[in-house]
PDB file of C-alpha atoms in Angstrom:
ATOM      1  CA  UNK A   1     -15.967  15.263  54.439  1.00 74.00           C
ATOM      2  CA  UNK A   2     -13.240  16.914  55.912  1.00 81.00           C
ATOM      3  CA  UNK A   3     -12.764  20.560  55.310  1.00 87.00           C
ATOM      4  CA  UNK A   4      -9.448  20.145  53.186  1.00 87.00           C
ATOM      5  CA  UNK A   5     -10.813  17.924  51.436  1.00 86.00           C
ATOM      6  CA  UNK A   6     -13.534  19.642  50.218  1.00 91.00           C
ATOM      7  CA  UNK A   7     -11.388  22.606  49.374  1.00 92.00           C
ATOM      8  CA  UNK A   8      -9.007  19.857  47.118  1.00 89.00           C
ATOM      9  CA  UNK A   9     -12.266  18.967  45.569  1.00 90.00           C
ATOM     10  CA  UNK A  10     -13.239  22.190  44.970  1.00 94.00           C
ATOM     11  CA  UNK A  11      -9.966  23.245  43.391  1.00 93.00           C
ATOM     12  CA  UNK A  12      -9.962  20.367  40.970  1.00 91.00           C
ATOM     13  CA  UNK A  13     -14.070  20.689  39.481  1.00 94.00           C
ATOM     14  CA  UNK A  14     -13.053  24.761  39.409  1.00 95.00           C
ATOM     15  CA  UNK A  15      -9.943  23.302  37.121  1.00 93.00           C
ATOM     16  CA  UNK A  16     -12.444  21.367  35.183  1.00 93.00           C
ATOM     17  CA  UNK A  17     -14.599  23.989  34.791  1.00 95.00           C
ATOM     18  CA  UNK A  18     -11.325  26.216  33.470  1.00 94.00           C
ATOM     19  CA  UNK A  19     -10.356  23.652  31.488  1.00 91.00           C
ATOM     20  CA  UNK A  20     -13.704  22.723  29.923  1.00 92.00           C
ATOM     21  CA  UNK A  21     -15.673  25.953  29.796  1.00 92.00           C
ATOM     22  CA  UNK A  22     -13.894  27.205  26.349  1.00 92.00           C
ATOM     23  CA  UNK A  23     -14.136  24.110  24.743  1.00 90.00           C
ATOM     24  CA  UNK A  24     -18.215  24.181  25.404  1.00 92.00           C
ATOM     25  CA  UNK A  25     -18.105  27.516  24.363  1.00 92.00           C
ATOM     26  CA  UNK A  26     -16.641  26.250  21.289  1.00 91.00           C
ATOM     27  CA  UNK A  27     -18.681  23.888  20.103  1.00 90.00           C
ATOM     28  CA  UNK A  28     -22.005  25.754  20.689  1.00 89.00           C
ATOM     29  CA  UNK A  29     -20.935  28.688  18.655  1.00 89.00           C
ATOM     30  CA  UNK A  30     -19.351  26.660  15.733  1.00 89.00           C
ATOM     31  CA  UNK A  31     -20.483  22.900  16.158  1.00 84.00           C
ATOM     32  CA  UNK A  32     -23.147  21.623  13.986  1.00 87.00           C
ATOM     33  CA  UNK A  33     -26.627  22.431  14.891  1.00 88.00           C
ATOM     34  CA  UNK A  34     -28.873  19.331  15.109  1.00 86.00           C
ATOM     35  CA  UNK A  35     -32.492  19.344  13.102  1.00 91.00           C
ATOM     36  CA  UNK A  36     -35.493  18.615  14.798  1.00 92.00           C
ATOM     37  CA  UNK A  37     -35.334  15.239  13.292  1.00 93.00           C
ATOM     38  CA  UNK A  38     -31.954  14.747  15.054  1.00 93.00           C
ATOM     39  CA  UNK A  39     -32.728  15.807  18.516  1.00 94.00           C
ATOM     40  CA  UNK A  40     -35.536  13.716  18.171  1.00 94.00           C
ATOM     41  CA  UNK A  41     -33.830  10.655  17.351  1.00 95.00           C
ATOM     42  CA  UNK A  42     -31.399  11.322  20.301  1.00 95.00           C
ATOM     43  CA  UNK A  43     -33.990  12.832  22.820  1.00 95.00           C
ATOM     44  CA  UNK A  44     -35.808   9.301  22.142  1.00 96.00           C
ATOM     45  CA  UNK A  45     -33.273   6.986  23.739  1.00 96.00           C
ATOM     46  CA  UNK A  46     -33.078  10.002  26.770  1.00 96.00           C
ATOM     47  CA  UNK A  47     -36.164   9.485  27.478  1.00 97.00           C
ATOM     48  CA  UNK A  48     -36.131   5.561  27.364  1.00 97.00           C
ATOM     49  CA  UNK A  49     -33.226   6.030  29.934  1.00 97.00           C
ATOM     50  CA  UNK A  50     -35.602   8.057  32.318  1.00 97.00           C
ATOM     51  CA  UNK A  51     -38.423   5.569  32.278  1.00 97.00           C
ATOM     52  CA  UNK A  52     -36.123   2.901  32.958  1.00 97.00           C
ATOM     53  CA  UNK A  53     -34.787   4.659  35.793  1.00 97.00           C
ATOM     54  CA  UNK A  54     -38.273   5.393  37.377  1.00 96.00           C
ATOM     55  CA  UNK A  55     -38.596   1.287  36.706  1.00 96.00           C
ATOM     56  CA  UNK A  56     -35.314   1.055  39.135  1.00 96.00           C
ATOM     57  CA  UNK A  57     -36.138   3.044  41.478  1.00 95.00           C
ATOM     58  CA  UNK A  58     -39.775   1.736  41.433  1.00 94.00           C
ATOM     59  CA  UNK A  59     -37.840  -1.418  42.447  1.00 93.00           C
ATOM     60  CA  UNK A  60     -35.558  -0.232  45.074  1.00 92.00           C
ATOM     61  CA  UNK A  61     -38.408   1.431  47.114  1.00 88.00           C
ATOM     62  CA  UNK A  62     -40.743  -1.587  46.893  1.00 80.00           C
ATOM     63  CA  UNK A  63     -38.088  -3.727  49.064  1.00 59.00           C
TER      64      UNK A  63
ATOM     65  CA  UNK B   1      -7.453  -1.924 -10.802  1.00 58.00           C
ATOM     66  CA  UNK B   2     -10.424  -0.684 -12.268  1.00 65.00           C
ATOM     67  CA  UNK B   3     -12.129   2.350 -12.066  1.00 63.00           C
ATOM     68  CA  UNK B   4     -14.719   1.179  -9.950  1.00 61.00           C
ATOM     69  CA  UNK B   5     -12.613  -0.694  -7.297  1.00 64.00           C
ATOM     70  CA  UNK B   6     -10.172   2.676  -7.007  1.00 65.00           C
ATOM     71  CA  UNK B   7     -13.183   3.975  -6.041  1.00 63.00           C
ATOM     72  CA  UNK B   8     -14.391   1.993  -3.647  1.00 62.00           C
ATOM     73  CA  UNK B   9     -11.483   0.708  -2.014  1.00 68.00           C
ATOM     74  CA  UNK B  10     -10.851   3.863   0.035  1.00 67.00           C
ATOM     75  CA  UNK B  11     -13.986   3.635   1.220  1.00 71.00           C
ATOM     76  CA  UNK B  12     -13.477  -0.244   1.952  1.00 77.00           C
ATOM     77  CA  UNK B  13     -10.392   1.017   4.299  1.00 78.00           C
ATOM     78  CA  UNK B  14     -12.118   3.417   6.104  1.00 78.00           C
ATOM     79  CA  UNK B  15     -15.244   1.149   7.254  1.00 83.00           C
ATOM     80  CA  UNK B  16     -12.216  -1.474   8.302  1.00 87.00           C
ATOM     81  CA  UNK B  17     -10.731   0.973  10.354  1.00 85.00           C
ATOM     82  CA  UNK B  18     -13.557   1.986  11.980  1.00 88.00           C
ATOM     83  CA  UNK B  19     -14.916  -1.380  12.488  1.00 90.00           C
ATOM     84  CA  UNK B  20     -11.402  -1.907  13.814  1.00 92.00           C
ATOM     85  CA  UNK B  21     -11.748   0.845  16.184  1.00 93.00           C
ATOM     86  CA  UNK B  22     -14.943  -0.222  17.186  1.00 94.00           C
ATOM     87  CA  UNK B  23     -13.674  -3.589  17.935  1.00 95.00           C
ATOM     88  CA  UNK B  24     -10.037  -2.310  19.828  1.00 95.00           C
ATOM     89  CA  UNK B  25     -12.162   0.280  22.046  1.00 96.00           C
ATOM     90  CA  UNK B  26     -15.033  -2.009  22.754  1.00 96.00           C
ATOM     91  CA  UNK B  27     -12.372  -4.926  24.073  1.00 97.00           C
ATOM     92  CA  UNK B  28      -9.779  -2.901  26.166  1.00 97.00           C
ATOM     93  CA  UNK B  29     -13.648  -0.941  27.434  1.00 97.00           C
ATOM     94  CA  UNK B  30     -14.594  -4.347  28.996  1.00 97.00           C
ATOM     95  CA  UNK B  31     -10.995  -5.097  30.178  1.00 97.00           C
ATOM     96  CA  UNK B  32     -10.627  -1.586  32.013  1.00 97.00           C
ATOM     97  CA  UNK B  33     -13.847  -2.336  33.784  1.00 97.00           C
ATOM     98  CA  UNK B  34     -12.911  -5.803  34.852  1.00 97.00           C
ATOM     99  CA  UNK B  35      -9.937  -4.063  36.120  1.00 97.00           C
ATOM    100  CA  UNK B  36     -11.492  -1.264  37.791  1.00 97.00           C
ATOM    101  CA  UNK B  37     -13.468  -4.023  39.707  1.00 96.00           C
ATOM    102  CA  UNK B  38     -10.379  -5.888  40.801  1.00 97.00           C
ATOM    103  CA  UNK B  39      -8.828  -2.444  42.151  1.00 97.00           C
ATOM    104  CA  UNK B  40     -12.135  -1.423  43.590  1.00 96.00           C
ATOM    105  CA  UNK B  41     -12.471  -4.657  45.441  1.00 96.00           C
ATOM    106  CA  UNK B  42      -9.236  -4.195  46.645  1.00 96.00           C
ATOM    107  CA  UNK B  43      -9.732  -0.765  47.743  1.00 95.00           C
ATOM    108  CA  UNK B  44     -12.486  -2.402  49.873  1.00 95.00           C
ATOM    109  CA  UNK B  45     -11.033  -5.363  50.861  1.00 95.00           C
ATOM    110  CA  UNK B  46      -7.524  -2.688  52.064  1.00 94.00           C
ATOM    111  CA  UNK B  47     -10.368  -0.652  53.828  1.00 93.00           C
ATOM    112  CA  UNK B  48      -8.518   2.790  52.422  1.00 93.00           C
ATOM    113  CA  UNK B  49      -9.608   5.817  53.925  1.00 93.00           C
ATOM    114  CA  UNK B  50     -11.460   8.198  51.960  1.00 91.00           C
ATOM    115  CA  UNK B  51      -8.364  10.707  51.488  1.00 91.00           C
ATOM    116  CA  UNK B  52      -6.305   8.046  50.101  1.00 93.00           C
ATOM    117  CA  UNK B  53      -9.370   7.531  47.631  1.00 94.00           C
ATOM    118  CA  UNK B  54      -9.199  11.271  47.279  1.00 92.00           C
ATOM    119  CA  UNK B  55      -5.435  10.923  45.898  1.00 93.00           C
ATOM    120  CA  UNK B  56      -6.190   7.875  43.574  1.00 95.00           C
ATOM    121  CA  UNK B  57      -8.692   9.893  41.971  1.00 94.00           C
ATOM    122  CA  UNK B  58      -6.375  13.287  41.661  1.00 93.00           C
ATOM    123  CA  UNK B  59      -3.396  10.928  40.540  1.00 95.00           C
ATOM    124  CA  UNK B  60      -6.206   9.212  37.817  1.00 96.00           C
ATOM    125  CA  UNK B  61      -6.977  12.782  36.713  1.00 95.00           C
ATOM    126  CA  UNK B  62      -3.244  13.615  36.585  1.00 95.00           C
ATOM    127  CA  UNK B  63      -2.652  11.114  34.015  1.00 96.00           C
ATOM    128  CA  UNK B  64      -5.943  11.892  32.002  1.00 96.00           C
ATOM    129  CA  UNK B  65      -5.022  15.207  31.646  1.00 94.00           C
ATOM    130  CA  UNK B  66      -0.937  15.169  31.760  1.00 95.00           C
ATOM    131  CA  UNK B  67       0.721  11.645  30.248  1.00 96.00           C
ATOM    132  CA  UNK B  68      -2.504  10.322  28.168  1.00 96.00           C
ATOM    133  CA  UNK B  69      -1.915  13.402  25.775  1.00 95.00           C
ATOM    134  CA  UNK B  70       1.764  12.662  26.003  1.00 96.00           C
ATOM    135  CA  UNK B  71       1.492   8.364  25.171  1.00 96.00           C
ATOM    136  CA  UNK B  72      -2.133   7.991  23.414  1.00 94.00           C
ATOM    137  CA  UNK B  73      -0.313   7.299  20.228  1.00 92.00           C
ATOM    138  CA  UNK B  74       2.310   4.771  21.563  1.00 92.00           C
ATOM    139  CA  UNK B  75       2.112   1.437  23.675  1.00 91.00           C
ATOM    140  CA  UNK B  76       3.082   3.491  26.740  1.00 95.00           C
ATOM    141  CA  UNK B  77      -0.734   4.587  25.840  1.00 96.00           C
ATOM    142  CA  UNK B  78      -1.961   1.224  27.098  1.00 96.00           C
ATOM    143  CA  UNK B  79      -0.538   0.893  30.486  1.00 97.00           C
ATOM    144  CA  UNK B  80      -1.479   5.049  30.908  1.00 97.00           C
ATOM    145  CA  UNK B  81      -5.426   3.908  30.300  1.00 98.00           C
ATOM    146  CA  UNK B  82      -5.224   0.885  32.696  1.00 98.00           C
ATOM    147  CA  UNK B  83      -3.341   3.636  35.469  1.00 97.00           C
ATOM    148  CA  UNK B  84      -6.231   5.569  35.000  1.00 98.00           C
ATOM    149  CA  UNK B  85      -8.510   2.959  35.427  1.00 97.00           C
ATOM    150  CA  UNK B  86      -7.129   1.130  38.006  1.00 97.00           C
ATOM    151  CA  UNK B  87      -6.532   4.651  40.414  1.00 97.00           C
ATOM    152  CA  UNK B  88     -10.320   5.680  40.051  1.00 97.00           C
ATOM    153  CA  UNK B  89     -11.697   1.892  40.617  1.00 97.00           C
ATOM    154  CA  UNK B  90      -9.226   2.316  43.369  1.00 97.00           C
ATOM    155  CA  UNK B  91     -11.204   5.157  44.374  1.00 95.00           C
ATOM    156  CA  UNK B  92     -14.294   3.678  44.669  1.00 95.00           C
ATOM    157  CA  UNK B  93     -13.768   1.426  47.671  1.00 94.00           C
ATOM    158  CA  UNK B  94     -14.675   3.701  50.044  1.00 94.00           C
ATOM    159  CA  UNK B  95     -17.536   4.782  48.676  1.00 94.00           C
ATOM    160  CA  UNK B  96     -18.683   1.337  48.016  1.00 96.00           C
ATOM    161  CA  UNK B  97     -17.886   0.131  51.708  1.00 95.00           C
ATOM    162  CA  UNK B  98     -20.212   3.130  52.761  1.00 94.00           C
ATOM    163  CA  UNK B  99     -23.360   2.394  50.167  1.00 94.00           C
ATOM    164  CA  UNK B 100     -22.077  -1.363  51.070  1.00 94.00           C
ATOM    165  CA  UNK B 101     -23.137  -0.696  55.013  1.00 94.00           C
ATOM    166  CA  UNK B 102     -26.098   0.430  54.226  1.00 91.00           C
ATOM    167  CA  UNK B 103     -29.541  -1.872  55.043  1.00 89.00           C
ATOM    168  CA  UNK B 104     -29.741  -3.238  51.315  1.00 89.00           C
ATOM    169  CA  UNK B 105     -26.437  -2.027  50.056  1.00 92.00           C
ATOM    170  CA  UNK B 106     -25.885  -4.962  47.833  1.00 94.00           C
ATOM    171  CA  UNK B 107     -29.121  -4.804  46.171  1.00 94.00           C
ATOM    172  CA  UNK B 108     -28.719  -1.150  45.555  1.00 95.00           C
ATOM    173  CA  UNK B 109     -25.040  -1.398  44.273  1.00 96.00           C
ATOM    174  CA  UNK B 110     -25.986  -4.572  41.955  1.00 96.00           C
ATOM    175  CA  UNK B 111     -29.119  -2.395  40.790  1.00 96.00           C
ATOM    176  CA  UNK B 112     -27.195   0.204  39.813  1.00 97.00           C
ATOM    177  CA  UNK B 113     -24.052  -1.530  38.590  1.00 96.00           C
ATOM    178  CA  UNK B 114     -26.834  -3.820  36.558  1.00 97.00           C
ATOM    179  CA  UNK B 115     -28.586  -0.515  35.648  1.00 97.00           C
ATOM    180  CA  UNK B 116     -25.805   1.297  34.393  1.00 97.00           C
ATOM    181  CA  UNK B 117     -24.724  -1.741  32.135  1.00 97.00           C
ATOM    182  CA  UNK B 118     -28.416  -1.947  30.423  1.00 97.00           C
ATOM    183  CA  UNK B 119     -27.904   2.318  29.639  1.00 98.00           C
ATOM    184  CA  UNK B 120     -24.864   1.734  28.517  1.00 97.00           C
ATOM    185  CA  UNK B 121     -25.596  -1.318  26.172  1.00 96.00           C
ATOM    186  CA  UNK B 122     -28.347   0.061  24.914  1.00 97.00           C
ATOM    187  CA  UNK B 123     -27.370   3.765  24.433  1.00 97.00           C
ATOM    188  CA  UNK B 124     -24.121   2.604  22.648  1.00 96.00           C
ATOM    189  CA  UNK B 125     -25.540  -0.488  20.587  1.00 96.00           C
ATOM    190  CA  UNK B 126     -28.642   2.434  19.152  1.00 96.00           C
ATOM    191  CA  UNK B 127     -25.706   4.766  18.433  1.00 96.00           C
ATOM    192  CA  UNK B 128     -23.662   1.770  16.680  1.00 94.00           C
ATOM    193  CA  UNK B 129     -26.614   0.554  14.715  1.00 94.00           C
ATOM    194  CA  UNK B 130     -28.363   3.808  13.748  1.00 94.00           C
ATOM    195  CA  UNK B 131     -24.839   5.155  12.591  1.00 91.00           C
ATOM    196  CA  UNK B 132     -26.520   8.489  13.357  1.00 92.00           C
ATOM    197  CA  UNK B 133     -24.170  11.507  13.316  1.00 93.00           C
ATOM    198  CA  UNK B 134     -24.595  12.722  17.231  1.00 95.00           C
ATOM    199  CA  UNK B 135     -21.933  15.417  16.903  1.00 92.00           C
ATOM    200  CA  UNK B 136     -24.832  18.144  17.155  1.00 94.00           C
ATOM    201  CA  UNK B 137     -25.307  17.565  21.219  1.00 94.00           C
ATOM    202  CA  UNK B 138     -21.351  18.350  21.916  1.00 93.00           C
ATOM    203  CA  UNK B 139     -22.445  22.200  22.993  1.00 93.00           C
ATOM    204  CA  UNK B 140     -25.236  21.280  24.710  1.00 93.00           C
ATOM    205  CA  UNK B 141     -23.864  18.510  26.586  1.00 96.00           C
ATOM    206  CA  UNK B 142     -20.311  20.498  27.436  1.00 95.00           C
ATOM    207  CA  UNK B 143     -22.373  23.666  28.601  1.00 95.00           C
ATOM    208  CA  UNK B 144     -24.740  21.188  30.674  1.00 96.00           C
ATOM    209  CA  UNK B 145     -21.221  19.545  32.153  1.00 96.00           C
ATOM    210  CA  UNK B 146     -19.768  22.997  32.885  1.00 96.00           C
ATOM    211  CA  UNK B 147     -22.788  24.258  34.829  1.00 96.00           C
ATOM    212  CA  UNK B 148     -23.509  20.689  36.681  1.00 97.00           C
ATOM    213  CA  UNK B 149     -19.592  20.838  37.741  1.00 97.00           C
ATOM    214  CA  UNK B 150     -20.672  24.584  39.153  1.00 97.00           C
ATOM    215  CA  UNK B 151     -23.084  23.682  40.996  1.00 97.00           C
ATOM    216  CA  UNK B 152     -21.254  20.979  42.555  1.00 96.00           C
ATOM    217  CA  UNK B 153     -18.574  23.002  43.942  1.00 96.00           C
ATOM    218  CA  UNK B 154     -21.804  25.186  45.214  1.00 96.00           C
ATOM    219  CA  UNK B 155     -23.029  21.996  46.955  1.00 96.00           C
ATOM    220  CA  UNK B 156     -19.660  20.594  48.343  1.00 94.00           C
ATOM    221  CA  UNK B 157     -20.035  23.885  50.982  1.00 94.00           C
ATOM    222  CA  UNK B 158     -23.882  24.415  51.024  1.00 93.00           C
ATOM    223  CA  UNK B 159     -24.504  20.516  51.471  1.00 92.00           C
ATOM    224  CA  UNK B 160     -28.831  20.988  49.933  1.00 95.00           C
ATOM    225  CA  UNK B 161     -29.886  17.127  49.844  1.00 93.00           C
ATOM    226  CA  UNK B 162     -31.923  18.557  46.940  1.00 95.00           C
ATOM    227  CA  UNK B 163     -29.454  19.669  45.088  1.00 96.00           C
ATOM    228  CA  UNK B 164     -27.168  16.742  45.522  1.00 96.00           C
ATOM    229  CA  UNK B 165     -30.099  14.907  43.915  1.00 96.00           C
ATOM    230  CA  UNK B 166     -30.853  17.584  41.221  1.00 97.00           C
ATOM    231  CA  UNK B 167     -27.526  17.530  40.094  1.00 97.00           C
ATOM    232  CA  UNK B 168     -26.924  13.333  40.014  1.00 97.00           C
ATOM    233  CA  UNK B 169     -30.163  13.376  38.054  1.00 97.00           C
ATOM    234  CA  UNK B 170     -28.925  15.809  35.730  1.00 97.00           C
ATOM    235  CA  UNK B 171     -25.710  14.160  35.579  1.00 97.00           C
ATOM    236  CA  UNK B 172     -27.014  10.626  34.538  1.00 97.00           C
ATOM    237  CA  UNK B 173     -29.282  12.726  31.557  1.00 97.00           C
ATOM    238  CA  UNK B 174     -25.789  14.326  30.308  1.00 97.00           C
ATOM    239  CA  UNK B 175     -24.057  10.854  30.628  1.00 97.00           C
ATOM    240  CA  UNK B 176     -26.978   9.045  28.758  1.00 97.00           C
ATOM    241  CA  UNK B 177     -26.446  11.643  26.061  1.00 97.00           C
ATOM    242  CA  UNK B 178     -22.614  11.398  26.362  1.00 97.00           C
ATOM    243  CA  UNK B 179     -22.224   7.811  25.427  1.00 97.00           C
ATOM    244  CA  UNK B 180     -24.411   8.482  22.454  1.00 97.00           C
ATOM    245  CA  UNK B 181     -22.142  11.419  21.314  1.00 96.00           C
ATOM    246  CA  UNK B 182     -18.977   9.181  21.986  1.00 96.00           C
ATOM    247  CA  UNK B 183     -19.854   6.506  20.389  1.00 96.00           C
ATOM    248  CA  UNK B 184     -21.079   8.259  17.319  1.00 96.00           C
ATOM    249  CA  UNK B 185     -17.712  10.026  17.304  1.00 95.00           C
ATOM    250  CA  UNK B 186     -16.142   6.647  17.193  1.00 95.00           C
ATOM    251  CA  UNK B 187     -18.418   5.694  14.029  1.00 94.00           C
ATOM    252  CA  UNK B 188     -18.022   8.293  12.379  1.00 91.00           C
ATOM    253  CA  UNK B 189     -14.893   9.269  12.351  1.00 85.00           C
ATOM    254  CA  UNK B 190     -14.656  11.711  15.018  1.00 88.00           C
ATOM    255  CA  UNK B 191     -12.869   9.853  17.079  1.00 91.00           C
ATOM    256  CA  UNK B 192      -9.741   7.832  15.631  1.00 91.00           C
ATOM    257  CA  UNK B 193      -7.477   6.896  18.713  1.00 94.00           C
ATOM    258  CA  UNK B 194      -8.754   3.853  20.611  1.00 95.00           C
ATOM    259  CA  UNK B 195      -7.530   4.962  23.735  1.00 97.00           C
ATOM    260  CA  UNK B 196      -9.150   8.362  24.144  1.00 96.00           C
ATOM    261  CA  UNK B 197     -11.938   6.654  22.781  1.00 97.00           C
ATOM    262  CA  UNK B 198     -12.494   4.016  25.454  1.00 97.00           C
ATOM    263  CA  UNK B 199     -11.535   6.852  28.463  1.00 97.00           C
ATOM    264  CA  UNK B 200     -13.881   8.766  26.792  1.00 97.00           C
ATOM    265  CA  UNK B 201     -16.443   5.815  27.211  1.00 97.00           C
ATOM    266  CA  UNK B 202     -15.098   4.752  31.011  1.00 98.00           C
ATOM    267  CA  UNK B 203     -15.452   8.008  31.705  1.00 97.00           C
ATOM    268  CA  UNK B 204     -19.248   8.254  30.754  1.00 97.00           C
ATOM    269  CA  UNK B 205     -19.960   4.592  32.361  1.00 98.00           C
ATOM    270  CA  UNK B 206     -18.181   5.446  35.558  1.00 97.00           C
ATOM    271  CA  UNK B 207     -20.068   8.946  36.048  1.00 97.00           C
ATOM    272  CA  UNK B 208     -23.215   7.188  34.977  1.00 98.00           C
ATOM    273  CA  UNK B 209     -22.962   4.317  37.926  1.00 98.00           C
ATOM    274  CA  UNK B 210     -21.656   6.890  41.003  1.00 97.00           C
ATOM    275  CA  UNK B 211     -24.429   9.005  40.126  1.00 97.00           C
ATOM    276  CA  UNK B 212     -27.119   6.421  39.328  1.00 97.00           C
ATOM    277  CA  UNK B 213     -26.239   4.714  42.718  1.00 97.00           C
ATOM    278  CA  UNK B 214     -26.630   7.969  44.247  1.00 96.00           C
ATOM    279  CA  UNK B 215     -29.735   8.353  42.966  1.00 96.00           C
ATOM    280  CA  UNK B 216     -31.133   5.026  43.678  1.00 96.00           C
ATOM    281  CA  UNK B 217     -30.003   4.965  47.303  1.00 95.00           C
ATOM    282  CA  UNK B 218     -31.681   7.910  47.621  1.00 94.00           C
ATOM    283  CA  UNK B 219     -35.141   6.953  47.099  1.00 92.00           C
ATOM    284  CA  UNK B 220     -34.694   4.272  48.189  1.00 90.00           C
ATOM    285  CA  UNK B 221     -34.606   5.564  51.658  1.00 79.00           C
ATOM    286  CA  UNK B 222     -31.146   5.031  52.212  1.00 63.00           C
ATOM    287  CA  UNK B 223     -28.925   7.501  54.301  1.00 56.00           C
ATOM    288  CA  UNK B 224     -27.403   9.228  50.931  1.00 54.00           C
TER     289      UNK B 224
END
């Protein structure tokens, strides 16, 4: 990638990162916290997500 | 009207509008897609360079942030979401002519393409059936998205193979969780505008597939 390009690319994740950090900052200080029952039920599907990746790339390397 | 229908008839409307939601962000979802293939395919097929793909992107992230605000309540809305859409599909084709060049391209941009759609189905249809409140991850996964975007403009100048890897796995975790937080917003009642909604949703799919490609092409030996 060209150096200009990388600059442009810079520039725009660094304007994400402007635009999104007080919005994260936010919600973790006055979104709703989550009970253990909660993150369970969402960690769950996660990790479902992660074994069926390993599955994929378990495919992809044994061609 | 009796007592008890005044009662429940409010709550009547509001499971109609959000099944209507459902069903208005779930459609034009599918028809962005098919249209992000078309442009993407024609991006290929036009052989644009990768600064050209470079604008498309900018000019989709120009109307995210700039007109969708402006339109997302009007029919102007509709043809803003397809722009956006269409200019990062757009921006895709030289990416995909690169993975596409590759020994086993195909296979590893049908595997992930086929890969993302199983996440995505399945993430989404547990978030619509469970009708679990997801709302709690929103810190987590914006603080995760603000440090992964960090380290990405780290990367862009360091160029660590590792790290390019790190941060595509950790990228597909907070997209995984992000299409369970979006589409909980949409159930319940987070999220009421069906276009933000399904951008919100593109946005998750289309992050999910560049970095799940990445990922896959990587270990799979690839040049990535």
């Amino acid at each position: 990638m060209d150096m200009w390009m990388k600059i442009a690319l810079a520039v725009v994740l660094g304007i994400m990162v402007i635009r999104l950090w007080p919005a994260a900052m936010h919600m973790m200080k006055h979104g709703p916290e989550g009970s253990n029952e909660d993150w369970r039920a969402a960690l769950l599907p996660i990790a479902a997500v992660v074994g069926f990746i390993i599955l994929l790339i378990l495919m992809v390397r044994g061609n | 009207m009796s007592t008890f229908d005044r009662v429940l008839a409010p709550q009547q409307d509001a499971v109609i509008a959000t099944n209507k939601l459902i069903r208005n962000t779930y459609m034009l979802l599918s028809m962005t897609l098919l249209f992000s293939v078309v442009t993407a395919g024609a991006g290929m097929a036009m052989g644009i360079s990768p600064a050209i793909s470079m604008i498309a992107t900018l000019g989709a992230i120009g109307l995210l942030w700039l007109v969708l605000p402006r339109t997302e309540n009007s029919a102007a809305g509709l043809a803003v979401v397809f722009g956006i859409t269409g200019l990062l599909g757009l921006g895709l084709g030289p990416l995909l002519t690169h993975y596409l060049a590759i020994p086993g391209g195909g296979k590893l941009v049908a595997t992930a393409l086929g890969g993302t759609g199983v996440i995505f189905l399945g993430l989404s249809g547990y978030a619509l059936t469970t009708r679990r409140d997801f709302n709690f991850m929103g810190g987590f996964l914006f603080v995760g998205l603000v440090v992964a975007l960090i380290a990405m403009i780290a990367n862009l100048f360091m160029e660590i193979p590792a790290l390019s890897l790190a941060i595509s796995g950790v990228i597909v975790l907070l997209m995984s969780g992000m299409i369970l937080y979006d589409t909980s917003r949409i159930v319940n009642g987070g999220e009421t505008n069906y276009l933000r909604a399904t951008v919100s949703l593109y946005l998750d799919f289309y992050n999910l597939f560049i970095h799940l490609l990445h990922l896959l092409t990587a270990f799979a030996g690839g040049d990535d």
